[in-house]
Coordinates of C-alpha atoms and ligand atoms in Angstrom, one line a residue:
M1 CA -13.6 -2.9 15.4
P2 CA -14.8 -6.0 14.3
P3 CA -15.4 -6.6 10.3
S4 CA -18.6 -5.2 8.7
P5 CA -20.8 -7.6 6.8
E6 CA -19.4 -7.9 3.2
P7 CA -21.6 -7.3 0.3
A8 CA -20.7 -9.4 -2.8
P9 CA -18.4 -6.7 -5.0
G10 CA -20.7 -5.1 -8.3
P11 CA -19.5 -5.0 -11.8
A12 CA -16.2 -3.3 -12.2
P13 CA -16.7 0.6 -12.0
T14 CA -14.9 2.6 -14.6
A15 CA -14.5 5.8 -12.6
L16 CA -11.9 6.2 -8.9
A17 CA -14.2 6.5 -6.2
S18 CA -14.1 9.7 -4.7
P19 CA -13.7 9.0 -0.9
E20 CA -13.2 12.6 0.1
P21 CA -16.0 12.8 2.7
A22 CA -17.8 15.9 0.8
D23 CA -20.5 14.6 3.1
L24 CA -19.1 15.2 6.1
T25 CA -20.6 18.2 7.8
W26 CA -19.1 20.3 10.8
E27 CA -21.4 19.0 13.0
A28 CA -20.6 15.2 12.1
A29 CA -16.9 16.1 12.5
D30 CA -17.1 17.5 15.7
S31 CA -19.1 15.1 17.3
L32 CA -16.4 11.6 16.0
A33 CA -14.2 14.4 17.3
Q34 CA -15.2 14.8 20.5
R35 CA -15.4 10.9 20.7
H36 CA -12.1 9.7 19.1
G37 CA -10.1 13.0 19.7
D38 CA -9.1 16.2 17.1
A39 CA -7.1 14.3 14.9
F40 CA -8.5 10.8 13.3
Y41 CA -8.6 9.1 9.6
I42 CA -11.8 7.4 8.6
F43 CA -11.1 4.3 5.9
D44 CA -13.3 4.2 3.4
P45 CA -13.6 0.4 2.4
A46 CA -15.8 0.8 -0.6
A47 CA -12.6 2.5 -1.9
A48 CA -10.5 -0.3 -1.3
R49 CA -13.2 -2.6 -3.0
E50 CA -13.3 -0.5 -6.1
R51 CA -9.2 -0.7 -6.7
V52 CA -9.7 -4.2 -6.4
A53 CA -12.6 -4.8 -8.6
H54 CA -11.0 -2.7 -11.0
F55 CA -7.6 -4.8 -10.6
R56 CA -10.1 -8.0 -11.4
A57 CA -11.1 -6.6 -14.1
A58 CA -8.0 -6.1 -15.8
F59 CA -6.3 -8.7 -15.8
R60 CA -7.1 -12.2 -16.0
P61 CA -9.3 -14.6 -13.7
G62 CA -6.4 -16.8 -12.7
D63 CA -4.2 -13.8 -11.5
L64 CA -3.5 -13.1 -7.7
L65 CA -3.4 -10.0 -5.7
L66 CA -1.6 -10.1 -2.9
Y67 CA -1.6 -6.8 -0.5
P68 CA 1.5 -6.1 1.2
Y69 CA 1.0 -5.8 4.6
K70 CA 3.5 -3.0 5.1
T71 CA 1.6 -0.6 3.4
N72 CA -1.8 -0.6 5.8
P73 CA -1.9 -3.5 8.0
Y74 CA -5.3 -1.7 9.8
P75 CA -7.3 -4.5 10.7
D76 CA -10.8 -3.4 8.6
V77 CA -8.2 -3.0 5.6
L78 CA -7.1 -6.3 6.1
D79 CA -10.6 -7.9 6.3
T80 CA -11.8 -5.4 3.7
L81 CA -9.0 -7.2 1.0
H82 CA -9.5 -10.9 2.6
A83 CA -12.9 -10.6 2.3
L84 CA -12.4 -10.0 -1.7
G85 CA -9.6 -13.4 -2.0
V86 CA -6.5 -11.1 -2.2
G87 CA -4.0 -12.3 -0.2
A88 CA -1.0 -11.4 1.7
E89 CA 2.7 -9.8 0.8
T90 CA 4.7 -10.1 4.4
C91 CA 8.2 -9.0 4.9
S92 CA 8.0 -9.8 8.6
A93 CA 7.4 -12.4 11.3
P94 CA 4.8 -10.2 13.0
E95 CA 2.9 -9.3 9.8
L96 CA 3.6 -13.2 8.6
R97 CA 1.9 -14.0 11.7
T98 CA -1.1 -11.5 10.9
A99 CA -2.1 -13.7 7.8
T100 CA -1.3 -16.6 8.7
G101 CA -4.1 -15.7 11.9
L102 CA -6.5 -14.9 9.2
G103 CA -6.6 -18.1 7.4
I104 CA -4.0 -16.7 4.4
T105 CA -1.6 -19.3 3.3
G106 CA 0.1 -20.9 0.4
E107 CA 0.2 -19.2 -2.8
L108 CA -1.8 -16.4 -1.3
L109 CA 0.8 -15.7 1.3
H110 CA 4.4 -14.2 -0.1
S111 CA 7.3 -14.2 2.6
T112 CA 9.6 -11.8 1.2
G113 CA 12.6 -9.7 2.9
C114 CA 16.0 -9.5 3.1
G115 CA 18.3 -10.6 5.8
R116 CA 15.5 -13.1 7.9
T117 CA 17.0 -15.5 10.1
P118 CA 17.0 -18.9 9.6
Q119 CA 14.1 -18.9 12.4
E120 CA 12.1 -16.7 10.4
L121 CA 12.4 -18.4 7.0
Q122 CA 11.3 -21.8 8.6
E123 CA 8.3 -20.4 10.2
A124 CA 6.9 -19.0 6.9
A125 CA 7.8 -22.4 5.6
D126 CA 5.7 -24.2 8.1
A127 CA 3.2 -21.5 8.0
G128 CA 2.6 -22.4 4.4
A129 CA 3.3 -19.3 2.8
T130 CA 5.6 -19.3 -1.0
V131 CA 9.0 -18.3 0.7
I132 CA 10.5 -15.7 -2.0
I133 CA 14.4 -16.3 -1.8
D134 CA 16.2 -12.9 -1.9
H135 CA 19.5 -14.5 -1.6
P136 CA 21.4 -17.9 -1.8
S137 CA 21.9 -17.9 2.1
D138 CA 17.7 -18.1 2.4
V139 CA 18.0 -21.5 1.0
P140 CA 20.1 -23.5 3.4
P141 CA 17.6 -22.9 6.5
L142 CA 14.5 -24.6 4.3
A143 CA 16.3 -27.8 3.4
G144 CA 14.2 -30.6 4.7
R145 CA 11.2 -28.7 5.0
D146 CA 8.1 -29.2 2.3
V147 CA 8.1 -25.7 1.0
R148 CA 7.2 -23.7 -2.3
V149 CA 9.6 -21.5 -3.3
G150 CA 9.9 -18.1 -5.5
L151 CA 13.5 -16.9 -6.4
R152 CA 13.7 -12.6 -6.3
C153 CA 15.4 -11.3 -9.3
D154 CA 17.3 -8.2 -9.9
F155 CA 17.8 -6.4 -13.2
P156 CA 18.4 -3.0 -13.9
L157 CA 15.2 -1.1 -15.4
G158 CA 15.9 1.7 -18.1
D159 CA 18.7 4.0 -16.4
R160 CA 17.8 2.9 -12.8
R161 CA 20.5 1.0 -11.3
A162 CA 19.9 -2.3 -9.7
S163 CA 18.6 -2.8 -6.3
R164 CA 19.5 -4.2 -3.1
F165 CA 17.0 -6.8 -3.2
G166 CA 16.7 -9.8 -4.9
V167 CA 19.6 -12.4 -7.3
P168 CA 21.0 -10.3 -10.3
L169 CA 20.6 -11.9 -13.6
D170 CA 23.9 -13.2 -13.9
D171 CA 23.5 -15.2 -10.6
V172 CA 20.4 -16.6 -11.7
A173 CA 21.0 -20.0 -13.0
D174 CA 23.2 -20.7 -9.7
A175 CA 20.7 -19.4 -7.5
A176 CA 18.2 -22.2 -9.3
A177 CA 20.1 -24.7 -9.6
L178 CA 21.1 -24.7 -5.7
I179 CA 17.2 -24.5 -5.2
R180 CA 16.7 -27.1 -7.6
A181 CA 19.1 -29.4 -5.5
T182 CA 18.0 -28.8 -1.9
P183 CA 15.6 -30.9 -0.8
G184 CA 11.9 -30.4 -0.1
L185 CA 12.0 -27.0 -1.8
R186 CA 9.6 -26.8 -4.7
F187 CA 10.5 -24.1 -7.1
A188 CA 7.3 -22.5 -8.3
G189 CA 8.3 -19.1 -9.8
L190 CA 10.0 -15.8 -9.7
H191 CA 9.6 -12.7 -8.1
C192 CA 11.0 -9.1 -8.6
H193 CA 9.5 -5.5 -6.7
F194 CA 11.1 -2.1 -7.8
P195 CA 9.9 0.8 -5.9
G196 CA 8.5 3.9 -6.9
T197 CA 5.8 3.7 -9.3
E198 CA 8.5 5.3 -12.6
A199 CA 9.6 1.7 -12.7
A200 CA 7.8 0.7 -15.6
F201 CA 5.9 -2.8 -16.1
D202 CA 7.5 -3.9 -19.7
S203 CA 10.7 -3.5 -18.7
R204 CA 9.7 -5.8 -15.0
A205 CA 8.3 -8.1 -18.1
R206 CA 11.1 -8.0 -20.3
G207 CA 13.4 -8.6 -17.2
L208 CA 12.0 -11.6 -15.4
L209 CA 10.9 -13.5 -19.0
A210 CA 15.4 -12.9 -19.1
A211 CA 15.2 -14.9 -15.6
T212 CA 12.5 -17.1 -16.8
R213 CA 14.3 -18.5 -19.7
I214 CA 17.6 -18.9 -17.4
A215 CA 15.8 -20.5 -14.1
F216 CA 13.0 -22.7 -16.3
P217 CA 14.6 -23.6 -19.3
D218 CA 12.3 -26.4 -19.6
S219 CA 8.8 -25.5 -18.6
P220 CA 7.0 -22.7 -17.4
P221 CA 7.0 -21.3 -13.7
D222 CA 3.6 -21.4 -12.1
F223 CA 3.9 -17.8 -11.1
L224 CA 5.7 -14.8 -12.2
C225 CA 5.1 -11.4 -9.6
V226 CA 5.8 -8.4 -10.6
G227 CA 5.5 -6.8 -7.2
G228 CA 4.0 -3.6 -6.6
G229 CA 4.5 0.1 -7.5
F230 CA 0.7 0.8 -9.6
H231 CA 0.0 4.4 -9.2
G232 CA -1.9 4.8 -5.5
G233 CA -3.6 8.3 -7.0
V234 CA -1.3 10.6 -4.5
P235 CA -1.2 13.2 -5.1
A236 CA -3.7 13.1 -7.7
P237 CA -4.6 9.8 -10.8
V238 CA -2.2 10.2 -13.4
P239 CA -3.2 9.2 -17.0
G240 CA -2.1 6.2 -18.3
T241 CA -1.9 4.6 -14.6
S242 CA -5.2 3.0 -14.4
P243 CA -4.9 -1.6 -14.0
S244 CA -6.0 -2.0 -17.6
D245 CA -3.0 0.2 -18.6
Y246 CA -0.7 -1.9 -16.7
A247 CA -2.7 -4.8 -17.8
A248 CA -1.7 -4.2 -21.3
L249 CA 1.7 -3.5 -20.7
L250 CA 1.8 -7.2 -19.1
L251 CA -0.3 -9.8 -20.7
P252 CA 0.7 -9.3 -24.0
A253 CA 4.3 -10.1 -23.1
L254 CA 3.1 -13.0 -21.2
T255 CA 1.1 -14.1 -24.3
D256 CA 4.0 -13.8 -26.4
A257 CA 6.2 -15.5 -24.5
F258 CA 4.3 -18.7 -23.4
G259 CA 1.1 -19.0 -25.5
T260 CA -2.0 -19.7 -23.5
E261 CA -0.2 -21.7 -21.0
T262 CA 0.8 -18.4 -19.2
P263 CA 2.1 -18.8 -15.6
T264 CA -0.2 -17.0 -12.9
L265 CA 0.4 -13.2 -12.7
V266 CA 1.0 -11.9 -9.3
L267 CA 0.3 -8.7 -8.8
E268 CA 1.5 -7.0 -5.3
P269 CA -0.2 -3.8 -5.3
G270 CA 0.3 -1.5 -2.3
A271 CA -0.6 2.2 -2.4
A272 CA -2.9 1.5 -6.0
L273 CA -5.6 -0.2 -3.1
V274 CA -5.6 2.0 -0.2
A275 CA -4.0 5.1 -0.6
A276 CA -7.2 6.6 -2.1
A277 CA -9.2 5.2 0.7
F278 CA -7.8 6.9 3.8
T279 CA -8.6 10.5 4.6
F280 CA -6.9 12.3 7.5
V281 CA -9.4 14.6 9.6
T282 CA -8.0 17.2 11.6
R283 CA -9.1 20.1 14.0
V284 CA -7.9 23.6 13.9
R285 CA -6.6 24.6 17.5
V286 CA -5.4 28.7 16.9
V287 CA -5.3 30.5 13.5
K288 CA -1.9 33.0 14.3
P289 CA -1.1 35.8 11.9
Q290 CA 2.3 35.2 9.7
P291 CA 4.4 37.4 7.6
N292 CA 3.2 35.8 4.0
R293 CA -0.3 34.5 5.2
P294 CA -2.3 33.0 8.4
S295 CA -1.2 29.9 9.5
A296 CA -3.9 27.5 10.8
V297 CA -2.0 25.3 13.9
V298 CA -4.2 21.8 13.5
A299 CA -4.2 19.1 16.0
G300 CA -2.7 16.2 13.7
S301 CA 0.7 16.2 12.6
L302 CA 2.6 16.0 9.1
F303 CA 4.2 12.2 10.1
D304 CA 0.2 11.6 10.2
I305 CA 0.1 12.0 6.6
S306 CA 3.2 12.0 5.1
P307 CA 5.9 10.5 7.5
N308 CA 8.3 9.4 4.7
T309 CA 8.5 11.7 1.8
R310 CA 7.4 14.9 3.5
R311 CA 4.7 16.1 0.9
T312 CA 2.3 19.0 1.1
D313 CA 0.6 18.6 -2.3
L314 CA -2.1 16.1 -0.7
P315 CA -5.9 17.2 -1.8
V316 CA -7.2 19.5 0.8
H317 CA -10.7 20.3 2.0
T318 CA -12.1 22.3 4.9
I319 CA -14.8 22.0 6.9
T320 CA -15.7 25.5 8.5
R321 CA -18.3 26.1 11.1
S322 CA -19.2 28.8 9.5
R323 CA -20.3 29.3 6.0
G324 CA -19.1 32.5 5.2
A325 CA -17.6 34.0 1.6
A326 CA -13.7 32.4 1.0
R327 CA -11.9 34.7 1.7
G328 CA -7.7 35.0 1.7
E329 CA -5.2 32.2 2.1
V330 CA -4.1 30.2 5.0
D331 CA -0.6 27.4 5.7
I332 CA -1.5 24.7 7.8
T333 CA 0.8 23.3 10.0
G334 CA 1.2 20.7 12.7
A335 CA 1.0 20.5 16.3
T336 CA 5.1 19.2 17.1
P337 CA 7.5 21.5 18.1
M338 CA 8.9 21.0 14.3
P339 CA 10.2 24.4 12.9
D340 CA 9.2 23.0 9.2
E341 CA 5.9 21.4 10.1
Y342 CA 3.7 22.5 6.9
L343 CA 1.2 20.0 6.0
A344 CA -0.2 22.2 3.3
L345 CA 0.5 25.6 1.5
G346 CA -1.7 28.2 1.0
V347 CA -5.6 26.4 1.7
P348 CA -8.4 28.7 0.8
G349 CA -9.4 30.6 3.8
P350 CA -10.8 31.7 6.2
L351 CA -10.2 29.5 9.0
E352 CA -10.6 29.7 12.8
P353 CA -9.8 27.7 15.5
G354 CA -12.8 24.5 16.0
D355 CA -13.2 23.9 11.9
F356 CA -11.6 21.1 10.5
V357 CA -9.1 20.4 7.7
C358 CA -9.1 17.1 5.7
F359 CA -6.3 15.4 3.7
H360 CA -7.3 13.0 1.2
R361 CA -5.4 9.9 -0.2
V362 CA -3.4 9.1 3.0
G363 CA -3.9 5.5 2.9
A364 CA -0.4 3.9 2.2
Y365 CA 2.4 4.7 4.6
S366 CA 1.0 7.0 6.6
W367 CA -1.1 5.4 9.8
A368 CA 1.2 2.5 9.1
M369 CA 4.4 4.7 9.9
A370 CA 3.2 7.8 11.7
P371 CA 5.3 7.5 15.1
E372 CA 4.3 8.0 18.5
W373 CA 6.2 10.9 18.9
L374 CA 4.9 13.5 21.4
R375 CA 1.1 11.7 21.4
D376 CA -0.8 9.2 20.4
R377 CA -1.1 7.5 17.4
A378 CA -4.3 9.1 15.1
P379 CA -7.3 6.6 15.3
V380 CA -8.9 5.1 12.2
L381 CA -12.3 5.0 12.1
T382 CA -14.1 3.0 9.1
R383 CA -17.3 3.6 7.4
R384 CA -20.0 0.7 7.4
P385 CA -22.4 1.9 5.6
I386 CA -21.5 4.6 3.5
D387 CA -23.0 7.1 5.7
D388 CA -21.9 5.6 8.9
I389 CA -18.7 5.9 10.7
V390 CA -18.0 4.8 13.9
Ligands
LIG1 C1 7.9 -6.5 -2.5 C2 6.6 -5.8 -2.3 N1 5.8 -5.6 -3.0 C3 5.1 -4.6 -3.1 C4 4.8 -3.4 -2.5 C5 4.0 -2.3 -2.4 O1 4.5 -1.0 -3.2 P1 3.8 -0.1 -3.5 O2 2.9 0.1 -2.3 O3 4.2 0.6 -4.5 O4 2.6 -1.0 -4.7 C6 6.3 -3.4 -1.4 C7 6.7 -2.2 -0.7 O5 7.7 -1.8 -0.4 C8 7.3 -4.6 -2.0 O6 8.4 -4.2 -0.9

């Protein structure tokens, strides 16, 4: 789909956008389903823009947001975020090529990943990306190229074991020396990323500062990157996880360590930018009596909303053709032959064939990872403007 004209972002809103399309009537959903099929996503660019505005308002003007393409590389998502000046974090050659095709490079493009081939590392360098070194073996293939590099560091966080990515603190001095001794490489900063929202950001800051003292003993690096893992509001927003809560953990640590000349802080929020911007809408095909409560079989699959975690706790609402009184509860099951494919449990009924079920906050690692097993991938429809879904 072609990108929509992007209105300038307004002042930072204070509340999380509600992407729930409460305005989607049965007639509108039916009309979309007739054109696009009985299972589709709705992307709301306004919700993604709002999340960017929240981050921008909470952090400093020079700090950078890089969007991890792996979270959801739907073209309208990338266009929406890049139009706001958000850069890209890519971990594969196809992602890198998408980003460079969209004009993203330099400090706005991080090439991360482990086990990249020499050709992949060189392609990233030649694209002008900032290449994040995951292991010392990433360095020799870059020799002789003019390339900005960062070093991914690994350190235990609280009782969490070290990860399988990056260079442990004990090896940072050697890795830094190797980078500095390699012709062409400009050693610009340090990177870390720890999956999961429980990986506390104050501990990340402490770890990065410890690595900074080792790798940049004389003058501060250009950037420190804390990776992603900011809470995406799934299944619901959690107190203490707003961008300003994260800024309150990170920025004072930087100021304490560096004074006013602090490195650029780089953030790689994935789920936090796009989870709330996607809703999955699917039609009820048949309603079956079951021993506990009826189950409504929908056209979509658990793979569409939770390919990885198999969660059944996403916010759900139903769009029914006949607006009778609420009655009973219904389980929502998928159309694949997987026996345990429950998308939601105990949804307020009744539901009838032809009705719709909407699953909210499914923008992260859902469409991107949904397999094409047994069916075509569900299409994404973009709201532009807010009441016009195409
Ligand atoms: C290097 C890196 N940065 C950022 C992210 C985004 O994480 P999240 O979606 O939890 O913010 C990932 C996800 O795997 C990642 O590998």
